[in-house]
Structures are given as structure tokens and as C-alpha cells.
PDB file of C-alpha atoms in Angstrom:
ATOM      1  CA  ASP S1308      -5.291  17.226   5.028  1.00 56.00           C
ATOM      2  CA  THR S1309      -3.674  13.311   4.978  1.00 62.00           C
ATOM      3  CA  GLU S1310      -5.701  12.728   1.849  1.00 90.00           C
ATOM      4  CA  VAL S1311      -3.941  11.842  -1.789  1.00 95.00           C
ATOM      5  CA  THR S1312      -6.452  12.418  -4.655  1.00 96.00           C
ATOM      6  CA  GLN S1313      -6.794  10.508  -7.981  1.00 97.00           C
ATOM      7  CA  THR S1314      -8.791  11.310 -10.887  1.00 97.00           C
ATOM      8  CA  PRO S1315     -10.214   9.612 -12.826  1.00 97.00           C
ATOM      9  CA  LYS S1316     -11.521   6.753 -10.397  1.00 95.00           C
ATOM     10  CA  HIS S1317     -12.408   4.101 -13.400  1.00 97.00           C
ATOM     11  CA  LEU S1318     -11.224   4.666 -16.741  1.00 97.00           C
ATOM     12  CA  VAL S1319     -12.151   2.228 -19.733  1.00 96.00           C
ATOM     13  CA  MET S1320      -9.736   3.060 -22.496  1.00 94.00           C
ATOM     14  CA  GLY S1321      -8.781   1.077 -26.121  1.00 93.00           C
ATOM     15  CA  MET S1322      -5.759  -0.203 -27.338  1.00 92.00           C
ATOM     16  CA  THR S1323      -4.395   2.664 -29.198  1.00 91.00           C
ATOM     17  CA  ASN S1324      -5.682   5.441 -27.091  1.00 91.00           C
ATOM     18  CA  LYS S1325      -3.584   7.478 -25.226  1.00 95.00           C
ATOM     19  CA  LYS S1326      -4.864   9.403 -21.819  1.00 96.00           C
ATOM     20  CA  SER S1327      -3.307   9.846 -18.000  1.00 97.00           C
ATOM     21  CA  LEU S1328      -3.914   8.862 -14.759  1.00 98.00           C
ATOM     22  CA  LYS S1329      -4.042  11.805 -12.041  1.00 98.00           C
ATOM     23  CA  CYS S1330      -2.554  12.241  -8.756  1.00 98.00           C
ATOM     24  CA  GLU S1331      -2.903  15.135  -6.386  1.00 97.00           C
ATOM     25  CA  GLN S1332      -1.461  15.447  -2.450  1.00 96.00           C
ATOM     26  CA  HIS S1333      -1.173  18.535  -0.647  1.00 91.00           C
ATOM     27  CA  MET S1334       1.138  17.144   2.380  1.00 92.00           C
ATOM     28  CA  GLY S1335       4.008  18.091   1.759  1.00 91.00           C
ATOM     29  CA  HIS S1336       5.444  14.956   0.738  1.00 92.00           C
ATOM     30  CA  ARG S1337       8.333  15.121  -0.881  1.00 90.00           C
ATOM     31  CA  ALA S1338       7.564  10.702  -2.647  1.00 90.00           C
ATOM     32  CA  MET S1339       5.775   9.535  -4.920  1.00 93.00           C
ATOM     33  CA  TYR S1340       4.423   6.479  -6.340  1.00 93.00           C
ATOM     34  CA  TRP S1341       2.660   4.646  -8.480  1.00 95.00           C
ATOM     35  CA  TYR S1342       1.658   1.235  -7.251  1.00 95.00           C
ATOM     36  CA  LYS S1343      -0.143  -1.200  -9.916  1.00 96.00           C
ATOM     37  CA  GLN S1344      -3.004  -4.078  -7.870  1.00 97.00           C
ATOM     38  CA  LYS S1345      -5.167  -6.592 -10.116  1.00 96.00           C
ATOM     39  CA  ALA S1346      -7.628  -8.230  -8.109  1.00 92.00           C
ATOM     40  CA  LYS S1347      -6.896 -10.789  -4.904  1.00 90.00           C
ATOM     41  CA  LYS S1348      -2.947  -9.489  -5.684  1.00 94.00           C
ATOM     42  CA  PRO S1349      -0.911  -7.488  -3.744  1.00 95.00           C
ATOM     43  CA  PRO S1350       0.327  -3.452  -4.701  1.00 95.00           C
ATOM     44  CA  GLU S1351       3.164  -4.179  -6.686  1.00 93.00           C
ATOM     45  CA  LEU S1352       5.622  -0.507  -7.272  1.00 91.00           C
ATOM     46  CA  MET S1353       6.523   0.538  -9.877  1.00 94.00           C
ATOM     47  CA  PHE S1354       7.636   4.430 -10.264  1.00 93.00           C
ATOM     48  CA  VAL S1355       8.916   6.159  -7.656  1.00 90.00           C
ATOM     49  CA  TYR S1356       9.732   9.324  -7.622  1.00 91.00           C
ATOM     50  CA  SER S1357      11.531  12.070  -4.383  1.00 88.00           C
ATOM     51  CA  TYR S1358      11.761  15.259  -4.947  1.00 89.00           C
ATOM     52  CA  GLU S1359      10.026  15.403  -8.244  1.00 91.00           C
ATOM     53  CA  LYS S1360      13.061  13.096  -9.495  1.00 91.00           C
ATOM     54  CA  LEU S1361      12.334   9.255 -10.873  1.00 90.00           C
ATOM     55  CA  SER S1362      14.196   7.274  -8.667  1.00 83.00           C
ATOM     56  CA  ILE S1363      12.876   3.652  -9.373  1.00 77.00           C
ATOM     57  CA  ASN S1364      11.600   2.080 -12.265  1.00 81.00           C
ATOM     58  CA  GLU S1365      10.912  -1.430 -11.445  1.00 80.00           C
ATOM     59  CA  SER S1366      10.986  -2.504 -15.022  1.00 85.00           C
ATOM     60  CA  VAL S1367       7.264  -1.400 -16.649  1.00 93.00           C
ATOM     61  CA  PRO S1368       6.974  -1.396 -19.979  1.00 93.00           C
ATOM     62  CA  SER S1369       7.580   1.778 -21.992  1.00 93.00           C
ATOM     63  CA  ARG S1370       4.057   1.663 -22.815  1.00 95.00           C
ATOM     64  CA  PHE S1371       3.767   3.446 -18.694  1.00 96.00           C
ATOM     65  CA  SER S1372       4.895   6.900 -18.677  1.00 96.00           C
ATOM     66  CA  PRO S1373       5.778   8.523 -15.441  1.00 96.00           C
ATOM     67  CA  GLU S1374       5.578  12.539 -14.900  1.00 96.00           C
ATOM     68  CA  CYS S1375       5.647  14.560 -11.652  1.00 96.00           C
ATOM     69  CA  PRO S1376       5.356  18.598 -12.718  1.00 95.00           C
ATOM     70  CA  ASN S1377       5.718  19.558  -8.908  1.00 93.00           C
ATOM     71  CA  SER S1378       6.042  18.496  -5.891  1.00 90.00           C
ATOM     72  CA  SER S1379       2.325  17.872  -5.355  1.00 95.00           C
ATOM     73  CA  LEU S1380       1.110  16.812  -8.395  1.00 97.00           C
ATOM     74  CA  LEU S1381       2.146  12.794 -10.147  1.00 97.00           C
ATOM     75  CA  ASN S1382       0.394  11.352 -13.544  1.00 98.00           C
ATOM     76  CA  LEU S1383       1.079   8.250 -15.398  1.00 98.00           C
ATOM     77  CA  HIS S1384       0.775   8.650 -18.662  1.00 97.00           C
ATOM     78  CA  LEU S1385      -0.620   5.243 -20.560  1.00 97.00           C
ATOM     79  CA  HIS S1386      -0.195   4.835 -24.239  1.00 95.00           C
ATOM     80  CA  ALA S1387      -1.409   0.985 -26.566  1.00 94.00           C
ATOM     81  CA  LEU S1388      -2.117  -0.655 -22.887  1.00 94.00           C
ATOM     82  CA  GLN S1389      -2.804  -4.369 -23.239  1.00 95.00           C
ATOM     83  CA  PRO S1390      -5.895  -5.533 -21.894  1.00 96.00           C
ATOM     84  CA  GLU S1391      -3.103  -7.844 -19.237  1.00 96.00           C
ATOM     85  CA  ASP S1392      -2.666  -3.911 -18.111  1.00 97.00           C
ATOM     86  CA  SER S1393      -6.411  -3.975 -16.469  1.00 97.00           C
ATOM     87  CA  ALA S1394      -6.008  -3.366 -12.809  1.00 97.00           C
ATOM     88  CA  LEU S1395      -6.626  -0.535  -9.532  1.00 97.00           C
ATOM     89  CA  TYR S1396      -3.180   1.619 -10.046  1.00 97.00           C
ATOM     90  CA  LEU S1397      -2.816   3.926  -7.287  1.00 96.00           C
ATOM     91  CA  CYS S1398      -0.909   6.636  -6.242  1.00 96.00           C
ATOM     92  CA  ALA S1399       0.710   7.538  -2.612  1.00 94.00           C
ATOM     93  CA  SER S1400       2.792  10.074  -0.988  1.00 93.00           C
ATOM     94  CA  SER S1401       5.339   9.523   2.001  1.00 89.00           C
ATOM     95  CA  PRO S1402       7.820  12.481   3.846  1.00 85.00           C
ATOM     96  CA  TYR S1403      11.554  12.497   2.297  1.00 69.00           C
ATOM     97  CA  ARG S1404      13.054   9.296   4.158  1.00 61.00           C
ATOM     98  CA  GLY S1405       9.177   9.055   6.057  1.00 60.00           C
ATOM     99  CA  THR S1406       8.020   6.420   6.874  1.00 72.00           C
ATOM    100  CA  GLU S1407       3.721   5.067   5.860  1.00 82.00           C
ATOM    101  CA  ALA S1408       3.051   6.044   2.582  1.00 88.00           C
ATOM    102  CA  PHE S1409      -1.206   6.984   2.101  1.00 91.00           C
ATOM    103  CA  PHE S1410      -2.854   5.728  -0.228  1.00 94.00           C
ATOM    104  CA  GLY S1411      -5.258   7.377  -2.976  1.00 94.00           C
ATOM    105  CA  GLN S1412      -8.548   5.353  -3.876  1.00 93.00           C
ATOM    106  CA  GLY S1413      -7.017   4.487  -6.624  1.00 95.00           C
ATOM    107  CA  THR S1414      -8.386   4.759 -10.651  1.00 97.00           C
ATOM    108  CA  ARG S1415      -9.843   1.477 -11.857  1.00 96.00           C
ATOM    109  CA  LEU S1416      -8.469   0.373 -15.287  1.00 97.00           C
ATOM    110  CA  THR S1417     -10.057  -1.434 -17.907  1.00 97.00           C
ATOM    111  CA  VAL S1418      -8.367  -1.931 -21.812  1.00 96.00           C
ATOM    112  CA  VAL S1419     -10.256  -3.757 -23.683  1.00 95.00           C
TER     113      VAL S1419
ATOM    114  CA  ALA O1140      16.103  -8.790  -0.339  1.00 69.00           C
ATOM    115  CA  GLN O1141      13.335  -8.500   2.114  1.00 79.00           C
ATOM    116  CA  LYS O1142       9.546 -10.376   2.302  1.00 91.00           C
ATOM    117  CA  VAL O1143       6.304 -10.500   4.046  1.00 96.00           C
ATOM    118  CA  THR O1144       4.354 -13.499   4.405  1.00 97.00           C
ATOM    119  CA  GLN O1145       0.324 -13.532   5.035  1.00 97.00           C
ATOM    120  CA  ALA O1146       0.496 -16.915   5.349  1.00 95.00           C
ATOM    121  CA  GLN O1147      -3.931 -17.605   6.488  1.00 97.00           C
ATOM    122  CA  THR O1148      -5.102 -16.168   2.706  1.00 96.00           C
ATOM    123  CA  GLU O1149      -8.975 -16.233   4.233  1.00 97.00           C
ATOM    124  CA  ILE O1150     -10.523 -15.861   7.510  1.00 97.00           C
ATOM    125  CA  SER O1151     -14.683 -16.007   8.017  1.00 97.00           C
ATOM    126  CA  VAL O1152     -15.577 -15.488  11.823  1.00 97.00           C
ATOM    127  CA  VAL O1153     -18.650 -14.172  13.318  1.00 97.00           C
ATOM    128  CA  GLU O1154     -19.593 -10.727  14.778  1.00 97.00           C
ATOM    129  CA  LYS O1155     -17.832 -10.141  18.398  1.00 97.00           C
ATOM    130  CA  GLU O1156     -15.544 -12.545  17.534  1.00 97.00           C
ATOM    131  CA  ASP O1157     -12.153 -11.673  18.218  1.00 97.00           C
ATOM    132  CA  VAL O1158      -9.719 -12.646  14.899  1.00 97.00           C
ATOM    133  CA  THR O1159      -5.684 -11.909  14.897  1.00 97.00           C
ATOM    134  CA  LEU O1160      -4.607 -12.152  11.351  1.00 98.00           C
ATOM    135  CA  ASP O1161      -0.997 -13.465  11.073  1.00 97.00           C
ATOM    136  CA  CYS O1162       2.495 -11.766   9.830  1.00 98.00           C
ATOM    137  CA  VAL O1163       5.826 -13.564   9.563  1.00 97.00           C
ATOM    138  CA  TYR O1164       8.608 -10.661   8.132  1.00 96.00           C
ATOM    139  CA  GLU O1165      12.366 -10.808   6.614  1.00 93.00           C
ATOM    140  CA  THR O1166      14.908  -8.569   6.621  1.00 89.00           C
ATOM    141  CA  ARG O1167      18.391  -7.669   6.350  1.00 86.00           C
ATOM    142  CA  ASP O1168      18.162  -3.991   7.450  1.00 84.00           C
ATOM    143  CA  THR O1169      18.457  -3.306  11.382  1.00 83.00           C
ATOM    144  CA  THR O1170      15.773  -0.167  10.643  1.00 84.00           C
ATOM    145  CA  TYR O1171      13.550  -1.096   8.917  1.00 87.00           C
ATOM    146  CA  TYR O1172       9.208   0.271  10.015  1.00 88.00           C
ATOM    147  CA  LEU O1173       6.387  -2.266  10.061  1.00 91.00           C
ATOM    148  CA  PHE O1174       2.889  -1.342   8.819  1.00 92.00           C
ATOM    149  CA  TRP O1175      -0.534  -2.806   8.719  1.00 94.00           C
ATOM    150  CA  TYR O1176      -2.782  -1.410   5.934  1.00 95.00           C
ATOM    151  CA  LYS O1177      -7.211  -2.448   5.037  1.00 96.00           C
ATOM    152  CA  GLN O1178      -8.067  -2.335   2.101  1.00 96.00           C
ATOM    153  CA  PRO O1179     -12.254  -2.827   1.913  1.00 93.00           C
ATOM    154  CA  PRO O1180     -13.918  -3.507  -1.726  1.00 89.00           C
ATOM    155  CA  SER O1181     -13.465   0.381  -2.346  1.00 86.00           C
ATOM    156  CA  GLY O1182      -9.813   0.111  -3.238  1.00 87.00           C
ATOM    157  CA  GLU O1183      -8.381   2.588  -0.964  1.00 89.00           C
ATOM    158  CA  LEU O1184      -5.459   1.335   1.078  1.00 92.00           C
ATOM    159  CA  VAL O1185      -6.096   2.736   4.961  1.00 92.00           C
ATOM    160  CA  PHE O1186      -3.270   3.089   7.088  1.00 89.00           C
ATOM    161  CA  LEU O1187      -3.982   1.443  10.368  1.00 90.00           C
ATOM    162  CA  ILE O1188      -0.737   0.992  12.637  1.00 87.00           C
ATOM    163  CA  ARG O1189       3.141   2.104  11.886  1.00 86.00           C
ATOM    164  CA  ARG O1190       5.953   0.155  14.270  1.00 87.00           C
ATOM    165  CA  ASN O1191       9.386   0.904  13.531  1.00 85.00           C
ATOM    166  CA  SER O1192      12.728  -1.722  14.328  1.00 85.00           C
ATOM    167  CA  PHE O1193      13.248  -0.239  18.004  1.00 83.00           C
ATOM    168  CA  ASP O1194      10.103  -0.095  19.507  1.00 79.00           C
ATOM    169  CA  GLU O1195       8.399  -3.469  20.631  1.00 75.00           C
ATOM    170  CA  GLN O1196       6.417  -1.896  22.652  1.00 74.00           C
ATOM    171  CA  ASN O1197       2.453  -3.144  22.396  1.00 75.00           C
ATOM    172  CA  GLU O1198      -0.311  -1.450  21.766  1.00 76.00           C
ATOM    173  CA  ILE O1199      -4.119  -1.167  21.926  1.00 76.00           C
ATOM    174  CA  SER O1200      -6.112   1.204  20.043  1.00 80.00           C
ATOM    175  CA  GLY O1201      -9.968   0.949  20.489  1.00 88.00           C
ATOM    176  CA  ARG O1202     -10.376  -2.816  18.612  1.00 92.00           C
ATOM    177  CA  TYR O1203      -7.170  -2.977  17.394  1.00 92.00           C
ATOM    178  CA  SER O1204      -4.194  -4.287  19.323  1.00 91.00           C
ATOM    179  CA  TRP O1205      -0.528  -5.473  17.671  1.00 90.00           C
ATOM    180  CA  ASN O1206       1.802  -7.629  19.223  1.00 92.00           C
ATOM    181  CA  PHE O1207       5.588  -7.059  17.210  1.00 92.00           C
ATOM    182  CA  GLN O1208       8.388  -9.861  18.819  1.00 92.00           C
ATOM    183  CA  LYS O1209      11.624  -9.195  17.006  1.00 90.00           C
ATOM    184  CA  SER O1210      12.646 -12.336  18.000  1.00 91.00           C
ATOM    185  CA  THR O1211      10.496 -14.990  15.662  1.00 94.00           C
ATOM    186  CA  SER O1212      10.217 -11.483  13.223  1.00 94.00           C
ATOM    187  CA  SER O1213       6.337 -11.584  13.956  1.00 95.00           C
ATOM    188  CA  PHE O1214       3.834  -8.578  13.323  1.00 95.00           C
ATOM    189  CA  ASN O1215       0.564 -10.291  14.059  1.00 95.00           C
ATOM    190  CA  PHE O1216      -3.151  -8.055  14.318  1.00 95.00           C
ATOM    191  CA  THR O1217      -5.707  -7.775  16.840  1.00 96.00           C
ATOM    192  CA  ILE O1218      -9.271  -7.289  16.646  1.00 96.00           C
ATOM    193  CA  THR O1219     -11.084  -7.120  19.225  1.00 96.00           C
ATOM    194  CA  ALA O1220     -15.315  -7.530  19.265  1.00 97.00           C
ATOM    195  CA  SER O1221     -15.566  -7.569  15.330  1.00 97.00           C
ATOM    196  CA  GLN O1222     -17.394  -6.152  13.266  1.00 97.00           C
ATOM    197  CA  VAL O1223     -19.369  -6.388   9.809  1.00 96.00           C
ATOM    198  CA  VAL O1224     -17.154  -3.168   8.992  1.00 95.00           C
ATOM    199  CA  ASP O1225     -14.356  -4.844   9.516  1.00 97.00           C
ATOM    200  CA  SER O1226     -14.558  -7.155   6.295  1.00 97.00           C
ATOM    201  CA  ALA O1227     -11.402  -6.050   4.315  1.00 97.00           C
ATOM    202  CA  VAL O1228      -8.570  -7.284   3.035  1.00 97.00           C
ATOM    203  CA  TYR O1229      -5.847  -6.410   5.441  1.00 98.00           C
ATOM    204  CA  PHE O1230      -2.055  -6.382   4.430  1.00 97.00           C
ATOM    205  CA  CYS O1231       1.167  -6.159   6.044  1.00 97.00           C
ATOM    206  CA  ALA O1232       4.208  -4.092   5.146  1.00 94.00           C
ATOM    207  CA  LEU O1233       7.500  -3.742   5.342  1.00 92.00           C
ATOM    208  CA  SER O1234       9.493  -0.780   4.269  1.00 87.00           C
ATOM    209  CA  GLU O1235      13.480  -0.595   3.943  1.00 77.00           C
ATOM    210  CA  LEU O1236      14.864   2.681   2.445  1.00 70.00           C
ATOM    211  CA  SER O1237      16.065   2.751  -0.817  1.00 64.00           C
ATOM    212  CA  GLY O1238      17.391   5.559  -2.323  1.00 65.00           C
ATOM    213  CA  SER O1239      15.815   8.928  -0.830  1.00 63.00           C
ATOM    214  CA  ALA O1240      12.538   7.314  -0.669  1.00 67.00           C
ATOM    215  CA  ARG O1241      10.942   4.081   1.309  1.00 71.00           C
ATOM    216  CA  GLN O1242       9.714   1.054  -0.524  1.00 78.00           C
ATOM    217  CA  LEU O1243       7.308  -0.828   0.576  1.00 85.00           C
ATOM    218  CA  THR O1244       7.199  -4.826   0.499  1.00 89.00           C
ATOM    219  CA  PHE O1245       4.049  -5.718   1.325  1.00 94.00           C
ATOM    220  CA  GLY O1246       2.140  -9.099   2.604  1.00 97.00           C
ATOM    221  CA  SER O1247       0.139 -11.217  -0.311  1.00 97.00           C
ATOM    222  CA  GLY O1248      -3.117 -10.222   2.363  1.00 97.00           C
ATOM    223  CA  THR O1249      -5.806 -11.487   4.053  1.00 98.00           C
ATOM    224  CA  GLN O1250      -9.607 -12.012   3.214  1.00 97.00           C
ATOM    225  CA  LEU O1251     -11.746 -10.938   6.435  1.00 98.00           C
ATOM    226  CA  THR O1252     -14.501 -11.476   6.316  1.00 97.00           C
ATOM    227  CA  VAL O1253     -16.897 -10.984   9.163  1.00 97.00           C
ATOM    228  CA  LEU O1254     -20.438 -12.032   9.572  1.00 97.00           C
ATOM    229  CA  PRO O1255     -23.813 -10.506  10.384  1.00 95.00           C
TER     230      PRO O1255
END
């Protein structure tokens, strides 16, 4: 199983809403990532979890709050987002000290 | 700091033509990995190939082939006999070890359109 599953696939939320993005993998990978991708741009790293601990936070605004409840799950909690936060949010995982990252299909987020 | 450059923003070819996507990288690491990913309109990034810095052997896999040249810091990707389904954005990426996890740096991507 080389699959990373993200839910929901699409999300529309207002600027006062609170929502969460979910990501799940069952490959035994111990590193998980959140990336943000704007249209016609490459993915930009937001957060890295390694062994369920936050190891990298690329100066992301506090309205994005990551959580890693266990080695298979990664959440991204959203609160008070801005329209410019509309993007494709990609989750990925890789083996500890591994190489290639495997990506989910992403959540297309629209903030209205 | 590492950097990946994909100079070709968009490429258009007619079906069955061969096409090469260019990638040039910069890194101070002696051990690193290079990747190609494909992103179709559906959005998922699909892993295609990995090469490590110690392995300059080039490879052919079906219609895909890769040319890794450390001397010129290039990692080019060729699709032979292109097909409409190959239309996608292709990203070259470089991986360095940051703490306990690998961190990918992506190039800006090349939009490949294969016309029937």
C-alpha cells in the first residue's frame, strides 16, 4: 500500500469558520509533511513531523495549526483564514531518513 | 542553500514526438537525492524516479529515461513517443537531510502539453 489519503478533496470555508484537513498513511512512514501549492507554482513546505514531533515549521501563520495524533495520521486545523490562503494543500509521507515522499491527492481549499 | 531550476516553463509537442525536460540543481551537500514528479490536472503529485548522488547510471524505464550528470549538475528527463496522457506539470526536486526528515526543494515546474 503506497497510498496517502487526504480528506476532504474539496473544501469551501468562510473566514470565520474552523475546519480541519486530514491525512492518513499506512506505509509505516515516520515523517509526514504538509505542503501548500498555489496555482502554477511548486509546492511550498509548511510543516514536517518526524516521529510524531513537529520538526520543521516554515514560519507558517498561526491560523494554520498542525497536529499528529499518531504515526499514521496528520491533521491541519484551520481557523480565521484569509482568501489568499485558498490553495491546494498536499500531505506527504516518507520513511524516517528516507528518500522519496509519497503525496496524497490534496485538498482544494477555497476561502470566501 | 539548495536550488532547483527548470528553465522550460511550458513545452508543447505533438503525440509520438520525443521530449526532454531539463533540470539543473545546486547543493552543498555531498549526499543528496534527485527526483522527478508528475502532477496531472487532478492535483496528485506522482513520484516517477529517484537518483542518489552516488549513482550516475542512467536508466530507461519503458518510455521514460533519465540523464544524471553530476559534472554539470543536471538531471534531465526524456519521454519517448509521447502520448496525450503524458500532459501534466513535471517537477524536478532535490532532497537534503534536515534534522531527522528529508526536505524537498522543488523546481518551478514544466507544463508539458501533448497534442493529438
